[in-house]
Amino acid sequence: MAKVTQPLTDDSIQVRQVSHYQFSWVPGEPGQNGTYTLQLVLDQGAWEEVLTLTADDADALQDLFIAQGTVHYDIRRRVLLFGVKSPGS
């Protein structure tokens, strides 16, 4: 059995399920592009993360969120995991 460092806390959990997400756009200086952000609510609010995106990334991620039933986020590596499937499915 793997040895688990104690105490196990919310900060110890590195991969969490995305419960909700929200895209936002902040205008830039006059004549400049704005900034897109993506707020991730993980494990029903146990953790939150905000990512800064390009317009193309925001568009692509929106499509992936719509297409996938379950999405996870690796906090330490800052990686979104799409298309997570159970073995044998």
CSV table of N, CA and C in Angstrom, one decimal:
chain,number,residue,atom,x,y,z
A,1,MET,N,0.8,-1.2,0.0
A,1,MET,CA,0.0,0.0,0.0
A,1,MET,C,0.9,1.2,0.0
A,2,ALA,N,0.5,2.3,-0.8
A,2,ALA,CA,1.3,3.5,-0.8
A,2,ALA,C,1.3,4.2,0.5
A,3,LYS,N,2.4,4.8,0.8
A,3,LYS,CA,2.5,5.6,2.0
A,3,LYS,C,2.0,7.0,1.7
A,4,VAL,N,1.0,7.4,2.5
A,4,VAL,CA,0.4,8.8,2.3
A,4,VAL,C,0.9,9.7,3.4
A,5,THR,N,1.4,10.8,3.0
A,5,THR,CA,1.9,11.8,4.0
A,5,THR,C,0.7,12.4,4.7
A,6,GLN,N,0.8,12.4,6.0
A,6,GLN,CA,-0.3,12.9,6.9
A,6,GLN,C,0.0,14.3,7.4
A,7,PRO,N,-0.9,15.2,7.6
A,7,PRO,CA,-2.3,15.0,7.4
A,7,PRO,C,-2.6,15.3,5.9
A,8,LEU,N,-3.5,14.5,5.4
A,8,LEU,CA,-4.0,14.8,4.0
A,8,LEU,C,-5.0,15.9,4.1
A,9,THR,N,-4.7,17.0,3.3
A,9,THR,CA,-5.5,18.2,3.3
A,9,THR,C,-6.0,18.5,1.9
A,10,ASP,N,-6.8,19.5,1.8
A,10,ASP,CA,-7.3,20.0,0.5
A,10,ASP,C,-6.2,20.4,-0.4
A,11,ASP,N,-5.1,20.9,0.2
A,11,ASP,CA,-4.0,21.3,-0.6
A,11,ASP,C,-3.2,20.2,-1.2
A,12,SER,N,-3.4,19.0,-0.6
A,12,SER,CA,-2.6,17.8,-1.0
A,12,SER,C,-3.2,17.2,-2.3
A,13,ILE,N,-4.5,17.5,-2.6
A,13,ILE,CA,-5.1,16.9,-3.8
A,13,ILE,C,-4.7,17.7,-5.0
A,14,GLN,N,-4.1,17.0,-6.0
A,14,GLN,CA,-3.5,17.7,-7.1
A,14,GLN,C,-4.4,17.7,-8.4
A,15,VAL,N,-5.3,16.7,-8.5
A,15,VAL,CA,-6.2,16.6,-9.7
A,15,VAL,C,-7.6,16.7,-9.2
A,16,ARG,N,-8.4,17.7,-9.7
A,16,ARG,CA,-9.7,17.9,-9.2
A,16,ARG,C,-10.7,18.0,-10.4
A,17,GLN,N,-11.9,17.7,-10.2
A,17,GLN,CA,-12.9,17.8,-11.3
A,17,GLN,C,-13.5,19.2,-11.4
A,18,VAL,N,-13.6,19.7,-12.6
A,18,VAL,CA,-14.2,21.0,-12.9
A,18,VAL,C,-15.7,20.9,-12.7
A,19,SER,N,-16.2,21.6,-11.7
A,19,SER,CA,-17.6,21.7,-11.4
A,19,SER,C,-18.3,22.7,-12.2
A,20,HIS,N,-17.7,23.9,-12.4
A,20,HIS,CA,-18.3,25.0,-13.1
A,20,HIS,C,-17.1,25.8,-13.7
A,21,TYR,N,-17.4,26.6,-14.7
A,21,TYR,CA,-16.4,27.4,-15.3
A,21,TYR,C,-17.1,28.7,-15.8
A,22,GLN,N,-16.3,29.8,-15.9
A,22,GLN,CA,-16.8,31.0,-16.4
A,22,GLN,C,-15.7,31.8,-17.2
A,23,PHE,N,-16.1,32.1,-18.4
A,23,PHE,CA,-15.1,32.9,-19.2
A,23,PHE,C,-15.4,34.4,-19.0
A,24,SER,N,-14.4,35.2,-19.0
A,24,SER,CA,-14.5,36.7,-18.8
A,24,SER,C,-13.6,37.4,-19.8
A,25,TRP,N,-14.0,38.6,-20.1
A,25,TRP,CA,-13.1,39.4,-21.0
A,25,TRP,C,-12.9,40.8,-20.4
A,26,VAL,N,-11.7,41.2,-20.3
A,26,VAL,CA,-11.3,42.5,-19.7
A,26,VAL,C,-10.7,43.3,-20.9
A,27,PRO,N,-11.3,44.5,-21.2
A,27,PRO,CA,-10.8,45.3,-22.3
A,27,PRO,C,-9.4,45.8,-22.0
A,28,GLY,N,-8.6,45.9,-23.1
A,28,GLY,CA,-7.3,46.5,-23.0
A,28,GLY,C,-7.3,48.0,-23.1
A,29,GLU,N,-6.1,48.5,-23.2
A,29,GLU,CA,-6.0,50.0,-23.5
A,29,GLU,C,-6.6,50.3,-24.8
A,30,PRO,N,-7.0,51.5,-25.1
A,30,PRO,CA,-7.5,51.9,-26.4
A,30,PRO,C,-6.6,51.4,-27.5
A,31,GLY,N,-7.2,50.8,-28.5
A,31,GLY,CA,-6.5,50.3,-29.6
A,31,GLY,C,-5.7,48.9,-29.4
A,32,GLN,N,-5.8,48.4,-28.2
A,32,GLN,CA,-5.1,47.2,-27.8
A,32,GLN,C,-6.2,46.0,-27.6
A,33,ASN,N,-5.7,44.8,-27.7
A,33,ASN,CA,-6.6,43.7,-27.5
A,33,ASN,C,-6.9,43.6,-26.0
A,34,GLY,N,-8.1,43.0,-25.7
A,34,GLY,CA,-8.5,42.7,-24.4
A,34,GLY,C,-7.8,41.4,-23.9
A,35,THR,N,-8.2,41.0,-22.7
A,35,THR,CA,-7.6,39.8,-22.1
A,35,THR,C,-8.8,38.9,-21.7
A,36,TYR,N,-8.7,37.6,-22.1
A,36,TYR,CA,-9.7,36.6,-21.7
A,36,TYR,C,-9.2,35.9,-20.5
A,37,THR,N,-10.1,35.6,-19.6
A,37,THR,CA,-9.8,34.7,-18.5
A,37,THR,C,-10.8,33.6,-18.4
A,38,LEU,N,-10.4,32.5,-17.7
A,38,LEU,CA,-11.2,31.4,-17.5
A,38,LEU,C,-11.1,31.0,-16.0
A,39,GLN,N,-12.2,31.2,-15.3
A,39,GLN,CA,-12.3,30.8,-13.9
A,39,GLN,C,-12.8,29.4,-13.8
A,40,LEU,N,-12.1,28.6,-13.1
A,40,LEU,CA,-12.5,27.2,-12.9
A,40,LEU,C,-12.9,27.0,-11.5
A,41,VAL,N,-14.1,26.5,-11.2
A,41,VAL,CA,-14.5,26.1,-9.9
A,41,VAL,C,-14.3,24.6,-9.8
A,42,LEU,N,-13.5,24.1,-8.9
A,42,LEU,CA,-13.1,22.7,-8.9
A,42,LEU,C,-13.7,22.0,-7.6
A,43,ASP,N,-14.2,20.8,-7.8
A,43,ASP,CA,-14.7,20.0,-6.7
A,43,ASP,C,-15.8,20.8,-5.9
A,44,GLN,N,-16.7,21.4,-6.6
A,44,GLN,CA,-17.8,22.1,-6.0
A,44,GLN,C,-17.3,23.2,-5.0
A,45,GLY,N,-16.3,23.9,-5.4
A,45,GLY,CA,-15.8,25.0,-4.7
A,45,GLY,C,-14.6,24.8,-3.7
A,46,ALA,N,-14.2,23.5,-3.7
A,46,ALA,CA,-13.0,23.2,-2.8
A,46,ALA,C,-11.8,24.0,-3.3
A,47,TRP,N,-11.7,24.3,-4.5
A,47,TRP,CA,-10.5,25.0,-5.1
A,47,TRP,C,-11.0,25.8,-6.3
A,48,GLU,N,-10.3,26.9,-6.5
A,48,GLU,CA,-10.6,27.8,-7.7
A,48,GLU,C,-9.3,28.1,-8.4
A,49,GLU,N,-9.4,28.3,-9.7
A,49,GLU,CA,-8.2,28.7,-10.5
A,49,GLU,C,-8.6,29.6,-11.5
A,50,VAL,N,-7.8,30.6,-11.9
A,50,VAL,CA,-8.1,31.6,-12.9
A,50,VAL,C,-6.9,31.5,-13.9
A,51,LEU,N,-7.3,31.2,-15.2
A,51,LEU,CA,-6.3,31.1,-16.3
A,51,LEU,C,-6.5,32.3,-17.2
A,52,THR,N,-5.4,32.9,-17.7
A,52,THR,CA,-5.4,33.9,-18.7
A,52,THR,C,-5.2,33.3,-20.1
A,53,LEU,N,-6.1,33.7,-21.1
A,53,LEU,CA,-6.2,33.0,-22.4
A,53,LEU,C,-6.1,34.0,-23.5
A,54,THR,N,-5.7,33.4,-24.7
A,54,THR,CA,-5.9,34.2,-25.9
A,54,THR,C,-7.3,34.0,-26.4
A,55,ALA,N,-7.8,34.8,-27.3
A,55,ALA,CA,-9.1,34.6,-27.9
A,55,ALA,C,-9.3,33.3,-28.5
A,56,ASP,N,-8.3,32.8,-29.3
A,56,ASP,CA,-8.4,31.5,-29.9
A,56,ASP,C,-8.4,30.4,-28.9
A,57,ASP,N,-7.7,30.5,-27.8
A,57,ASP,CA,-7.7,29.4,-26.8
A,57,ASP,C,-9.1,29.4,-26.1
A,58,ALA,N,-9.6,30.6,-25.8
A,58,ALA,CA,-11.0,30.7,-25.2
A,58,ALA,C,-12.0,30.0,-26.1
A,59,ASP,N,-11.9,30.2,-27.4
A,59,ASP,CA,-12.9,29.6,-28.3
A,59,ASP,C,-12.7,28.1,-28.3
A,60,ALA,N,-11.5,27.6,-28.4
A,60,ALA,CA,-11.3,26.2,-28.4
A,60,ALA,C,-11.7,25.5,-27.1
A,61,LEU,N,-11.4,26.1,-26.0
A,61,LEU,CA,-11.7,25.6,-24.7
A,61,LEU,C,-13.3,25.5,-24.5
A,62,GLN,N,-13.9,26.6,-25.0
A,62,GLN,CA,-15.4,26.6,-24.9
A,62,GLN,C,-16.0,25.4,-25.6
A,63,ASP,N,-15.4,25.1,-26.8
A,63,ASP,CA,-15.9,23.9,-27.6
A,63,ASP,C,-15.6,22.6,-26.8
A,64,LEU,N,-14.5,22.5,-26.2
A,64,LEU,CA,-14.1,21.3,-25.5
A,64,LEU,C,-15.0,21.1,-24.3
A,65,PHE,N,-15.3,22.2,-23.5
A,65,PHE,CA,-16.2,22.1,-22.4
A,65,PHE,C,-17.6,21.6,-22.8
A,66,ILE,N,-18.1,22.1,-23.9
A,66,ILE,CA,-19.4,21.7,-24.4
A,66,ILE,C,-19.4,20.3,-24.8
A,67,ALA,N,-18.4,19.8,-25.4
A,67,ALA,CA,-18.3,18.4,-26.0
A,67,ALA,C,-18.1,17.4,-24.9
A,68,GLN,N,-17.4,17.7,-23.8
A,68,GLN,CA,-17.0,16.7,-22.8
A,68,GLN,C,-17.9,16.7,-21.6
A,69,GLY,N,-18.3,15.5,-21.1
A,69,GLY,CA,-19.1,15.5,-19.9
A,69,GLY,C,-18.4,15.7,-18.6
A,70,THR,N,-17.1,15.2,-18.6
A,70,THR,CA,-16.3,15.3,-17.4
A,70,THR,C,-14.9,16.0,-17.8
A,71,VAL,N,-14.5,17.0,-17.0
A,71,VAL,CA,-13.2,17.6,-17.2
A,71,VAL,C,-12.5,17.7,-15.9
A,72,HIS,N,-11.2,17.4,-15.9
A,72,HIS,CA,-10.4,17.5,-14.7
A,72,HIS,C,-9.3,18.5,-14.9
A,73,TYR,N,-8.8,19.0,-13.8
A,73,TYR,CA,-7.7,20.0,-13.8
A,73,TYR,C,-6.6,19.6,-12.9
A,74,ASP,N,-5.4,19.5,-13.4
A,74,ASP,CA,-4.2,19.1,-12.6
A,74,ASP,C,-3.6,20.5,-12.1
A,75,ILE,N,-3.8,20.7,-10.8
A,75,ILE,CA,-3.4,22.0,-10.2
A,75,ILE,C,-1.9,22.2,-10.3
A,76,ARG,N,-1.1,21.2,-9.9
A,76,ARG,CA,0.3,21.4,-9.9
A,76,ARG,C,0.9,21.7,-11.3
A,77,ARG,N,0.4,20.9,-12.3
A,77,ARG,CA,0.9,21.1,-13.7
A,77,ARG,C,0.2,22.1,-14.5
A,78,ARG,N,-1.0,22.6,-14.0
A,78,ARG,CA,-1.9,23.6,-14.6
A,78,ARG,C,-2.3,23.0,-16.0
A,79,VAL,N,-2.9,21.8,-16.0
A,79,VAL,CA,-3.3,21.1,-17.2
A,79,VAL,C,-4.8,20.8,-17.1
A,80,LEU,N,-5.6,21.1,-18.1
A,80,LEU,CA,-6.9,20.7,-18.2
A,80,LEU,C,-6.9,19.3,-18.9
A,81,LEU,N,-7.7,18.4,-18.3
A,81,LEU,CA,-7.8,17.0,-18.8
A,81,LEU,C,-9.2,16.7,-19.4
A,82,PHE,N,-9.3,16.6,-20.7
A,82,PHE,CA,-10.6,16.4,-21.3
A,82,PHE,C,-10.8,14.9,-21.8
A,83,GLY,N,-12.0,14.5,-21.8
A,83,GLY,CA,-12.3,13.1,-22.3
A,83,GLY,C,-11.8,12.0,-21.3
A,84,VAL,N,-11.9,12.3,-20.1
A,84,VAL,CA,-11.5,11.3,-19.1
A,84,VAL,C,-12.5,10.2,-19.1
A,85,LYS,N,-12.0,9.0,-19.3
A,85,LYS,CA,-12.9,7.8,-19.4
A,85,LYS,C,-12.5,6.7,-18.4
A,86,SER,N,-13.5,5.9,-18.0
A,86,SER,CA,-13.2,4.8,-17.1
A,86,SER,C,-12.6,3.7,-17.9
A,87,PRO,N,-11.8,2.9,-17.3
A,87,PRO,CA,-11.2,1.7,-18.0
A,87,PRO,C,-12.4,0.8,-18.5
A,88,GLY,N,-12.3,0.4,-19.8
A,88,GLY,CA,-13.3,-0.5,-20.4
A,88,GLY,C,-14.4,0.2,-21.0
A,89,SER,N,-14.5,1.6,-20.9
A,89,SER,CA,-15.6,2.3,-21.5
A,89,SER,C,-15.3,2.7,-23.0
